[in-house]
Short mmCIF file of C-alpha atoms and ligand atoms in Angstrom, two decimals:
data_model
loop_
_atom_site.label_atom_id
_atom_site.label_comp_id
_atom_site.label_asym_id
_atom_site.label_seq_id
_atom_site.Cartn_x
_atom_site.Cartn_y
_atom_site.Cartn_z
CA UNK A 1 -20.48 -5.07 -25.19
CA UNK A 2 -17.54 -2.68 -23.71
CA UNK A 3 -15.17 -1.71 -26.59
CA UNK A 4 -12.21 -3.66 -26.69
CA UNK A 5 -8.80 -2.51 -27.46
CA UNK A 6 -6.30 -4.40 -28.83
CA UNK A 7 -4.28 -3.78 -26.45
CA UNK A 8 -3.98 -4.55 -23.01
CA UNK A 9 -6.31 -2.59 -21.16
CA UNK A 10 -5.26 -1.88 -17.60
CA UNK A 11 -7.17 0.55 -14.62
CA UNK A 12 -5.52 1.87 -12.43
CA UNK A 13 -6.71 3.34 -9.32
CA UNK A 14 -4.26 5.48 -6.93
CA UNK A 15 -1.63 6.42 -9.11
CA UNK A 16 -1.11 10.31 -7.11
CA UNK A 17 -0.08 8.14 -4.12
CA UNK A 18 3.22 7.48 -2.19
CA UNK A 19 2.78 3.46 -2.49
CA UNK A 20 0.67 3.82 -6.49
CA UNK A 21 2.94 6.55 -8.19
CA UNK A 22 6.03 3.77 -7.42
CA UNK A 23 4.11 0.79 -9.09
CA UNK A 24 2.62 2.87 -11.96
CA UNK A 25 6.08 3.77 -12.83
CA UNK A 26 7.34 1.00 -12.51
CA UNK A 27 4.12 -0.67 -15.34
CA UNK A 28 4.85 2.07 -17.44
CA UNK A 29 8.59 0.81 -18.23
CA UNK A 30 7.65 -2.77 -18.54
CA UNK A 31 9.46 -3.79 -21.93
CA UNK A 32 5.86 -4.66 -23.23
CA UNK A 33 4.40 -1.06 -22.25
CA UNK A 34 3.72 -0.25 -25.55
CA UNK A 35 1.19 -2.30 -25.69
CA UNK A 36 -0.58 -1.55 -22.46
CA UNK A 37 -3.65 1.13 -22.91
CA UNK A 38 -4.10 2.18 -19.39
CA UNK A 39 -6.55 4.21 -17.71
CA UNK A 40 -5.82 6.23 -14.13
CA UNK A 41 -8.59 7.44 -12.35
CA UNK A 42 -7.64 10.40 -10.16
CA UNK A 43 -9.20 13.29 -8.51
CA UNK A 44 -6.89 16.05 -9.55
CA UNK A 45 -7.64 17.56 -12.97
CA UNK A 46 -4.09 19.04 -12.87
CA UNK A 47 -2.70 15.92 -12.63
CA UNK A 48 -4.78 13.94 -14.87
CA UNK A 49 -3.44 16.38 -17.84
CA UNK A 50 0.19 15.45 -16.41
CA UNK A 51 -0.21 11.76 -16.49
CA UNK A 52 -1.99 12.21 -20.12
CA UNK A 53 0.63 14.44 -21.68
CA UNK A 54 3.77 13.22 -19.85
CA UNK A 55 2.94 9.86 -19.67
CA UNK A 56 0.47 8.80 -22.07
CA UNK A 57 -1.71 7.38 -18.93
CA UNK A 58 -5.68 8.08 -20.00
CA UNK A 59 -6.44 9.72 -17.13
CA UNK A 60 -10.38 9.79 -15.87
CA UNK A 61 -11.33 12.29 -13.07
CA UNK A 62 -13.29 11.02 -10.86
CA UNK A 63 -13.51 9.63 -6.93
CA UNK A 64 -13.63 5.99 -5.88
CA UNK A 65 -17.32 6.83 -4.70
CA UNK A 66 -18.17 7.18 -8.07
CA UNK A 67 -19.48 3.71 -7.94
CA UNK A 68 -20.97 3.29 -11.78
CA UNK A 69 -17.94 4.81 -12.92
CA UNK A 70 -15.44 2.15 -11.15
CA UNK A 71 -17.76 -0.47 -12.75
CA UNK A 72 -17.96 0.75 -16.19
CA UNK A 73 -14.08 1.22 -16.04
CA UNK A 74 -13.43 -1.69 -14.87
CA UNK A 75 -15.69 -3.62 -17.20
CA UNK A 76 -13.36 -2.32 -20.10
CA UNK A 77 -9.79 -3.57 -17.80
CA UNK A 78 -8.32 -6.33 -18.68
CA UNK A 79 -6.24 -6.08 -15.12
CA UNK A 80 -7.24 -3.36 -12.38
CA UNK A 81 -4.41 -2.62 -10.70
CA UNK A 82 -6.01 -1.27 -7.13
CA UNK A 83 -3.89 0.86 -4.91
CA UNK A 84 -6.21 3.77 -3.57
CA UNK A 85 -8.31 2.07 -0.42
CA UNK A 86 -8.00 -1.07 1.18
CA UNK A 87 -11.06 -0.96 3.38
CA UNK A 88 -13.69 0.21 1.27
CA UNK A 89 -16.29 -2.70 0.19
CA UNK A 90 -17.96 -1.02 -1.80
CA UNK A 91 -15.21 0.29 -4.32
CA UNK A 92 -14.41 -3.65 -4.46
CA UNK A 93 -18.02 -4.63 -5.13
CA UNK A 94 -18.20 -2.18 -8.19
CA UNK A 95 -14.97 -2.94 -9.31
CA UNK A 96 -15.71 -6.75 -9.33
CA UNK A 97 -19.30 -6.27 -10.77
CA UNK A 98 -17.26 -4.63 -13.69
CA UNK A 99 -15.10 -7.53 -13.88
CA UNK A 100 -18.01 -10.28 -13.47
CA UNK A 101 -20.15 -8.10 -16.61
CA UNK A 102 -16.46 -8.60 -18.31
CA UNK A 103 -16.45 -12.10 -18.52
CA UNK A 104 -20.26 -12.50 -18.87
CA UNK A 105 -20.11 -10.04 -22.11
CA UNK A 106 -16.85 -11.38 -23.08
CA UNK A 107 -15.68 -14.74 -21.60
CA UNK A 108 -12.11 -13.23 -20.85
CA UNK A 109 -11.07 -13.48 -17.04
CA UNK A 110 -9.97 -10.43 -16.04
CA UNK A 111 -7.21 -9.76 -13.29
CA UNK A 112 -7.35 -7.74 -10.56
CA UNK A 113 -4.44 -6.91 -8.00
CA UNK A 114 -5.61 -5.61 -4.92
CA UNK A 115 -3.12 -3.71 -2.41
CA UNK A 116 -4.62 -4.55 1.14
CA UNK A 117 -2.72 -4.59 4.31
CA UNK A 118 -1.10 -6.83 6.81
CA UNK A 119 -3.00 -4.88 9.69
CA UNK A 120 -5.18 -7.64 9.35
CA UNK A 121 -3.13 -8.78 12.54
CA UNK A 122 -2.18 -6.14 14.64
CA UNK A 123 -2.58 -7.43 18.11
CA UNK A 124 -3.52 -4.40 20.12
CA UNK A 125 -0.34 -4.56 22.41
CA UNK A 126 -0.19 -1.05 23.11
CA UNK A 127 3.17 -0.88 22.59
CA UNK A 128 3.65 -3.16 25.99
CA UNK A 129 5.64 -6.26 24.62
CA UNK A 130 6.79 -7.67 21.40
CA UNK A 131 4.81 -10.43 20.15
CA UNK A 132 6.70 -13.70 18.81
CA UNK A 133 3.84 -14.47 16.33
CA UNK A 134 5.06 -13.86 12.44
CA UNK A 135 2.97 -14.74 9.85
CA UNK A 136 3.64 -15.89 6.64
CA UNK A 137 2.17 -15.65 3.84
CA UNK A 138 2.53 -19.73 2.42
CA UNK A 139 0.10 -20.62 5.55
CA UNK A 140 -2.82 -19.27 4.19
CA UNK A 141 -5.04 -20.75 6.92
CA UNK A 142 -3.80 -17.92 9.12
CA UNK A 143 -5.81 -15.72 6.52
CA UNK A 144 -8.50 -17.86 6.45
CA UNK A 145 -8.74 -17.73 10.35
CA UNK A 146 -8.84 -13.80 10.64
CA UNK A 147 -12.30 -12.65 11.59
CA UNK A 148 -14.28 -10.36 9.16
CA UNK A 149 -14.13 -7.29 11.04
CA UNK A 150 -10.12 -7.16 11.27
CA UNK A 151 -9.07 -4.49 9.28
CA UNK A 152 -9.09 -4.62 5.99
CA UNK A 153 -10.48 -8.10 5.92
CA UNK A 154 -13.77 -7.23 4.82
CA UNK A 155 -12.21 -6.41 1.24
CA UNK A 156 -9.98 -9.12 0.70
CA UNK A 157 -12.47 -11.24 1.30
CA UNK A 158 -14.99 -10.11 -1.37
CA UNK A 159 -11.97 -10.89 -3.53
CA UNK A 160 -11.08 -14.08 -2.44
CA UNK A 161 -15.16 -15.17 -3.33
CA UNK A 162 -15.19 -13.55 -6.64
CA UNK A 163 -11.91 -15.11 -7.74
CA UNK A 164 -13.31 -18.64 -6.33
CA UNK A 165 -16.85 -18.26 -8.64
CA UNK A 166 -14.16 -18.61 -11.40
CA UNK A 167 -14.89 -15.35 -13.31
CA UNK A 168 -11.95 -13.00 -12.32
CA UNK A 169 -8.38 -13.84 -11.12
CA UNK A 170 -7.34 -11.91 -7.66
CA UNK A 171 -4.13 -11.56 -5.89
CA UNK A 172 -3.77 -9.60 -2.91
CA UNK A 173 -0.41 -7.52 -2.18
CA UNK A 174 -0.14 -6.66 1.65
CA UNK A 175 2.30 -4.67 2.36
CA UNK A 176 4.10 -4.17 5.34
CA UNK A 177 4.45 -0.38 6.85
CA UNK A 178 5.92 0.94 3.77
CA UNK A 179 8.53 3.37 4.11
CA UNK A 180 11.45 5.23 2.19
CA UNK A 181 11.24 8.42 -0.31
CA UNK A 182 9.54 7.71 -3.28
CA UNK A 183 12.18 8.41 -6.08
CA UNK A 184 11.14 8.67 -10.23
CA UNK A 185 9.53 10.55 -12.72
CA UNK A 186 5.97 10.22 -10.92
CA UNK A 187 7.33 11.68 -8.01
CA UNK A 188 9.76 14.37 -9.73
CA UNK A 189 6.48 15.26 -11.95
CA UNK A 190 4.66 16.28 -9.09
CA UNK A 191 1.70 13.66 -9.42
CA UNK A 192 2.67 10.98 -7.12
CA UNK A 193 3.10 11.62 -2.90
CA UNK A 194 6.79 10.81 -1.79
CA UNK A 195 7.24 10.41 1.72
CA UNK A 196 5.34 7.62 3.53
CA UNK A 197 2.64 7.49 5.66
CA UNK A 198 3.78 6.89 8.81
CA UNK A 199 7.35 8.54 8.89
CA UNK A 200 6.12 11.79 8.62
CA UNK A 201 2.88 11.38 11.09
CA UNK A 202 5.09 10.26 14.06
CA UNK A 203 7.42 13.47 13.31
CA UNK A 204 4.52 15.98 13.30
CA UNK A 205 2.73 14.91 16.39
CA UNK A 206 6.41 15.03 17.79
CA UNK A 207 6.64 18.30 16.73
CA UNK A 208 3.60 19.59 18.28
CA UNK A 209 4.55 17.66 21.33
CA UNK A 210 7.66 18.78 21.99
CA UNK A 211 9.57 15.24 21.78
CA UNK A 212 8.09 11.83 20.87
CA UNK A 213 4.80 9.78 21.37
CA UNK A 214 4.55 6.12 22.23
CA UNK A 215 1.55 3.80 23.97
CA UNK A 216 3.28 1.52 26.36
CA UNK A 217 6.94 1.81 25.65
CA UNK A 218 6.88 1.55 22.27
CA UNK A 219 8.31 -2.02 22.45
CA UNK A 220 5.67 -3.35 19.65
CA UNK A 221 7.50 -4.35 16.23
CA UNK A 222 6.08 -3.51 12.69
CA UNK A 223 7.61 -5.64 9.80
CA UNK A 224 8.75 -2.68 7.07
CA UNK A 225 9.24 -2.13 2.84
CA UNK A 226 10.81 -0.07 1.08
CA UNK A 227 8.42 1.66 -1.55
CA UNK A 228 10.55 0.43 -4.66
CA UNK A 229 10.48 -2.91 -3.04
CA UNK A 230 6.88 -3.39 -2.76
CA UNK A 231 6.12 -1.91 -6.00
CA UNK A 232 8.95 -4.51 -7.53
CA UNK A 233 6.76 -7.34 -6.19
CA UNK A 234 3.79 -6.31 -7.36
CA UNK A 235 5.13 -5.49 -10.87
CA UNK A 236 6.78 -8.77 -11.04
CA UNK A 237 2.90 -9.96 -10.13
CA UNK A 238 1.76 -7.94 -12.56
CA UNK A 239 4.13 -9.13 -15.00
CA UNK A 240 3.31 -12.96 -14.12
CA UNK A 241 -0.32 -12.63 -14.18
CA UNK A 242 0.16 -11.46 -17.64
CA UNK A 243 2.22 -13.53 -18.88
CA UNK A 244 2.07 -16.74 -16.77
CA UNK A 245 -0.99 -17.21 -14.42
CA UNK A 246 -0.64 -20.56 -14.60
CA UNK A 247 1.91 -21.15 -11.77
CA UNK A 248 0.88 -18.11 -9.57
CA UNK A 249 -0.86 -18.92 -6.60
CA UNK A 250 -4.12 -16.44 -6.75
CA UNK A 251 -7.84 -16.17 -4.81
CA UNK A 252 -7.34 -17.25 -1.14
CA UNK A 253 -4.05 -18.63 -2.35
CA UNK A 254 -3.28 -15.69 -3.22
CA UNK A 255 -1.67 -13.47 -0.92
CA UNK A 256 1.68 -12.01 -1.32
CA UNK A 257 3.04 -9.78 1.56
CA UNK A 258 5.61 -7.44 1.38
CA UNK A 259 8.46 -7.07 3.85
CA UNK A 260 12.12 -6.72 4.43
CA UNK A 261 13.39 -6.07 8.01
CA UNK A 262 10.87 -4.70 11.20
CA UNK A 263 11.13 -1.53 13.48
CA UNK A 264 10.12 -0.97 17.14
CA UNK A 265 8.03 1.95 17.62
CA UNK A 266 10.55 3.15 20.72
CA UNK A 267 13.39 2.55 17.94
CA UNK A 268 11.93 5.12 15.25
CA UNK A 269 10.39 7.44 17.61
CA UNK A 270 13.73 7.77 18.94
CA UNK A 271 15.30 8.59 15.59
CA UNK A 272 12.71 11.39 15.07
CA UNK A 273 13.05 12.90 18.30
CA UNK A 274 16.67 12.99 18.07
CA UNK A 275 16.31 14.19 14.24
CA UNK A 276 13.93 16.79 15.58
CA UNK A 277 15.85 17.87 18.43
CA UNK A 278 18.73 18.19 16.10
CA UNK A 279 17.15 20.49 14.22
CA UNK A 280 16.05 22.74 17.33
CA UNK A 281 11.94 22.12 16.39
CA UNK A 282 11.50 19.50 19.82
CA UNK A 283 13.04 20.14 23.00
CA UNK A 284 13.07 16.27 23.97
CA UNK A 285 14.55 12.80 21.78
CA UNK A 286 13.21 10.51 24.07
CA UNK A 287 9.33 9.12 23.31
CA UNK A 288 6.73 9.85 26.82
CA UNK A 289 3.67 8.14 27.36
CA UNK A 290 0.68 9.54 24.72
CA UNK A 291 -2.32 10.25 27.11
CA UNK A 292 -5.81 8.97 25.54
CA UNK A 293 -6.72 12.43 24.90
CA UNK A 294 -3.55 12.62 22.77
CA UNK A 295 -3.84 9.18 21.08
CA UNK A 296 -7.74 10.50 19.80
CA UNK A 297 -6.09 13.98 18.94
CA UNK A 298 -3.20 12.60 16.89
CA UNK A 299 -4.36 9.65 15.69
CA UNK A 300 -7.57 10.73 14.65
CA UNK A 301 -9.33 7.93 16.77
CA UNK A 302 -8.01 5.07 19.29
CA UNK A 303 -8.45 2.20 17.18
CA UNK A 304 -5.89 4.14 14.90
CA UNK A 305 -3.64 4.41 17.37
CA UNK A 306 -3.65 1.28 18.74
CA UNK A 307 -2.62 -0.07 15.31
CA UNK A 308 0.35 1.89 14.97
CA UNK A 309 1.37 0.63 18.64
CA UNK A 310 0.39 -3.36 17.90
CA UNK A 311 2.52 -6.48 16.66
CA UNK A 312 2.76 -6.61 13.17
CA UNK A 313 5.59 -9.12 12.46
CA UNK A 314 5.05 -11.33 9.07
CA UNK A 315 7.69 -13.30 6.10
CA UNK A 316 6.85 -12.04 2.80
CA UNK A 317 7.81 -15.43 1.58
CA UNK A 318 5.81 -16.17 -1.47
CA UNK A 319 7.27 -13.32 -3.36
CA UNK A 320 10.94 -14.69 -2.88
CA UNK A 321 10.21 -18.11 -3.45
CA UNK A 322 7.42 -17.70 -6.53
CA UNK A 323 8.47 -14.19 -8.17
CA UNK A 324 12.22 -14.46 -7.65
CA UNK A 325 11.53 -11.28 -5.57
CA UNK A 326 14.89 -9.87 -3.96
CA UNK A 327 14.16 -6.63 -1.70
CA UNK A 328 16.91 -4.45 -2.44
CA UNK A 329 16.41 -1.81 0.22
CA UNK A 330 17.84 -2.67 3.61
CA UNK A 331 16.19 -1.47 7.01
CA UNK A 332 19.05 1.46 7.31
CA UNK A 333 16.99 3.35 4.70
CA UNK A 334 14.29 3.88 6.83
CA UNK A 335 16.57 6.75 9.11
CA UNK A 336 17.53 8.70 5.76
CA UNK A 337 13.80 9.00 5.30
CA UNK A 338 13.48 10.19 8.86
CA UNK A 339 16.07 12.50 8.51
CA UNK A 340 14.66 13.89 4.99
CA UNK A 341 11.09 14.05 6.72
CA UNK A 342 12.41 15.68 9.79
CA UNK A 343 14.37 18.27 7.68
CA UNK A 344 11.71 19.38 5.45
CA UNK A 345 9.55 19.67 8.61
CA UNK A 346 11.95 21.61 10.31
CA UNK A 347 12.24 23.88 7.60
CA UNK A 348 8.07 24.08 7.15
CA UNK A 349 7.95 24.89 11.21
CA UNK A 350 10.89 27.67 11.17
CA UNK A 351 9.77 29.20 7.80
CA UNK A 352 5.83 29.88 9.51
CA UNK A 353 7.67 31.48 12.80
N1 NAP B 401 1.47 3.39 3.32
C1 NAP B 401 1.52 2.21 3.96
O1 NAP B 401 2.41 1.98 4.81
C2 NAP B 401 0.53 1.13 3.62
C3 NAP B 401 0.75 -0.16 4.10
C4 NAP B 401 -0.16 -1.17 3.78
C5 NAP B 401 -1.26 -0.87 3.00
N2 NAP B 401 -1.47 0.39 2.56
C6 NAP B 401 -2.65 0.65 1.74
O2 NAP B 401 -2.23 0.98 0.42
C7 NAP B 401 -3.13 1.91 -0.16
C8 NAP B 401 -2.34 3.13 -0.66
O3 NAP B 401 -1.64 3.69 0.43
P1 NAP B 401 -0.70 4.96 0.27
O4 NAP B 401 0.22 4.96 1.43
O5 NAP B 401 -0.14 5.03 -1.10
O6 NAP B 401 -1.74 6.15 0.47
P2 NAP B 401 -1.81 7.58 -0.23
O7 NAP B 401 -0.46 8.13 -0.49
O8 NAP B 401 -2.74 8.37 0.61
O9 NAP B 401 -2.49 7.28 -1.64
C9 NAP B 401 -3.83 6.97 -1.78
C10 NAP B 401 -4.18 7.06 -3.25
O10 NAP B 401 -5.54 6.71 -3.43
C11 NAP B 401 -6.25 7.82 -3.96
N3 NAP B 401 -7.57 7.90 -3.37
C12 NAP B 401 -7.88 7.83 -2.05
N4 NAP B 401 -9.20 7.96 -1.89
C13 NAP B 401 -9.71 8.15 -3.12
C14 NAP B 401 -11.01 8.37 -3.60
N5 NAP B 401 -12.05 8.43 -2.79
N6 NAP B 401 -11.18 8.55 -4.92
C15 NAP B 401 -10.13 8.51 -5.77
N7 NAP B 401 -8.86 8.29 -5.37
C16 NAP B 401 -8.67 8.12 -4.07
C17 NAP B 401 -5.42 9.04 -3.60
O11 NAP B 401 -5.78 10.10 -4.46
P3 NAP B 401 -5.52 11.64 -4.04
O12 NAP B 401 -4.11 11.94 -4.46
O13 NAP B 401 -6.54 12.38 -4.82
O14 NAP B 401 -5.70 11.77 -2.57
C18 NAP B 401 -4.05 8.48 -3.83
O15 NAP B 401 -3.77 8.37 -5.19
C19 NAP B 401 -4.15 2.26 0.93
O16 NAP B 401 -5.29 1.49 0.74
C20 NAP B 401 -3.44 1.86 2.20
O17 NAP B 401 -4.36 1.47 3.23
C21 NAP B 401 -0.60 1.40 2.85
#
């Protein structure tokens, strides 16, 4: 029998990260918090002693491979709140068997909220066209209809099935490309990553370049979020799931997508170059043609690449109509992040001269 607290017990997994150190901050002011026992799992030792004397976060070190470890952790959560991988089955089958010994042992039917991905649908365009198609996320056929090996998919569906055998609740956040400093005492502590993923790629293979990178012409659009606006919705999921499950759509319901505005690849490219140009680390603003040899080189492999330079156009609609979700953050953000990235490059590149 796993010892029980008496209060909630939460696990979180990926709190050192750009999109988890925005949620977890975000948990650890909700007005209840005091009643919340949670448990981060993180690699860094360092940072585990932060989270534990700054924050009064348990922290466990350990790795998501640790596969008896997720299990055993999660078989004391009450809610996992998942934000390190979204394409690792594994991790979710550990996590879940925790979850299923749970409510076996226990008969309580724990939560978990999964942060997936809406790559799910890139289209492969190559940057070539833009694609009409957006998906939203009331039609949940569309999910239903994406094959197995799309990415991420594999995951969300081990979800979906445990959630339908009736012993754990699942909802899966996907957000868009997420974007936008991360801002708050995670961040300013040093334990949580602030600039985005993608932001900050496209500027250093600029940078080594000499100007911009696109497949195509860049003419694919990706749907966007601001950081503080996905980890709003996923709070305010958080929140509901504890409070109200009742009305929240959940399982292969259960999908609640993040997104507030949508970028062309040519369009930010662009901005870097000229942001890079600016600050005399690329001699050229406007994006050339990335040669395969490039796309494997930068990108770390061509299926990576091709999802940066595919469709990925979606309505995070459940959110505003179920959560009362309101994305505060408009698209314009997305350029003082490229212009904070581009700086701090800059400075990096002219400092190792
Ligand atoms: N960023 C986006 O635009 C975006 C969009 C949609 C979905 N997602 C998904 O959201 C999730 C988080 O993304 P992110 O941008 O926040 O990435 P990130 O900044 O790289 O954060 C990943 C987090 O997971 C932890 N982690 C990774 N592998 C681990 C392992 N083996 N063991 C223990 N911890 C591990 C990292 O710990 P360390 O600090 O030790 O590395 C970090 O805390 C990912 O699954 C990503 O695919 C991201």
């Amino acid at each position: 029998m796993p010892a029980i607290s008496e209060k909630t017990a939460i696990l979180f997994t990926g709190a050192t990260g750009y999109i988890g150190g925005s949620v977890l901050q975000k948990i650890l002011q909700h007005p209840e918090a005091n009643t919340f026992e949670i448990t981060a799992l993180v690699r860094d030792a360092g940072k585990a002693q932060i989270l534990e004397t700054k924050f009064g976060v348990k922290a466990v070190v350990g790795s998501m491979e640790e596969l008896d470890k997720l299990t055993e952790l999660a078989e004391k959560a009450h809610i996992v709140v998942q934000v390190a991988n979204a394409d690792d089955d594994s991790m979710m089958i550990a996590l879940l068997a925790g979850l299923r010994k749970r409510h076996e042992k226990t008969g309580d039917v724990p939560i978990l909220i999964h942060t997936s991905g809406v790559g799910s649908w890139a289209d492969g365009a190559g940057g070539e066209y833009a694609s009409e198609r957006v998906v939203s996320d009331l039609d949940t056929s569309t999910f239903d209809a994406l094959p197995v090996t799309a990415a991420h998919r594999s995951v969300d569906i081990l979800a979906c099935k445990a959630d339908s055998e009736g012993y754990v609740r699942t909802y899966l956040v996907l957000p868009s490309a997420v974007v936008g400093y991360g801002e708050g005492p995670l961040y300013e502590a040093g334990i949580s990553k602030r600039p985005s993923v993608l932001v900050p790629l496209l500027a250093e293979i600029a940078a080594k370049r000499g100007r911009p990178g696109v497949m195509g012409s860049g003419k694919n659009i990706w749907a966007i979020i601001h950081v503080e606006d996905n980890a709003d919705l996923t709070y305010r999921l958080f929140s509901a799931a504890l409070t109200d499950a009742s009305k929240l759509a959940h399982g292969r319901e259960g999908y609640y997508l993040t997104e507030n505005g949508e970028v062309t690849l040519y369009e930010l490219c662009k901005a870097i170059g000229t942001a890079l140009v600016a600050e005399g680390v690329a001699t050229g603003a406007e994006p050339t043609v990335l040669t395969p040899e490039e796309r494997v080189k930068y990108f770390g492999a061509e299926v990576y690449a091709s999802m940066f330079f595919s469709n990925v156009r979606c309505r995070a609609d459940r959110g505003r109509r179920d959560l009362g979700w309101t994305p505060k953050h408009p698209k314009e953000e997305i350029w003082k992040e490229v212009a904070d990235v581009v700086k701090e490059l800059a400075n990096k590149l002219k400092g190792s001269v």
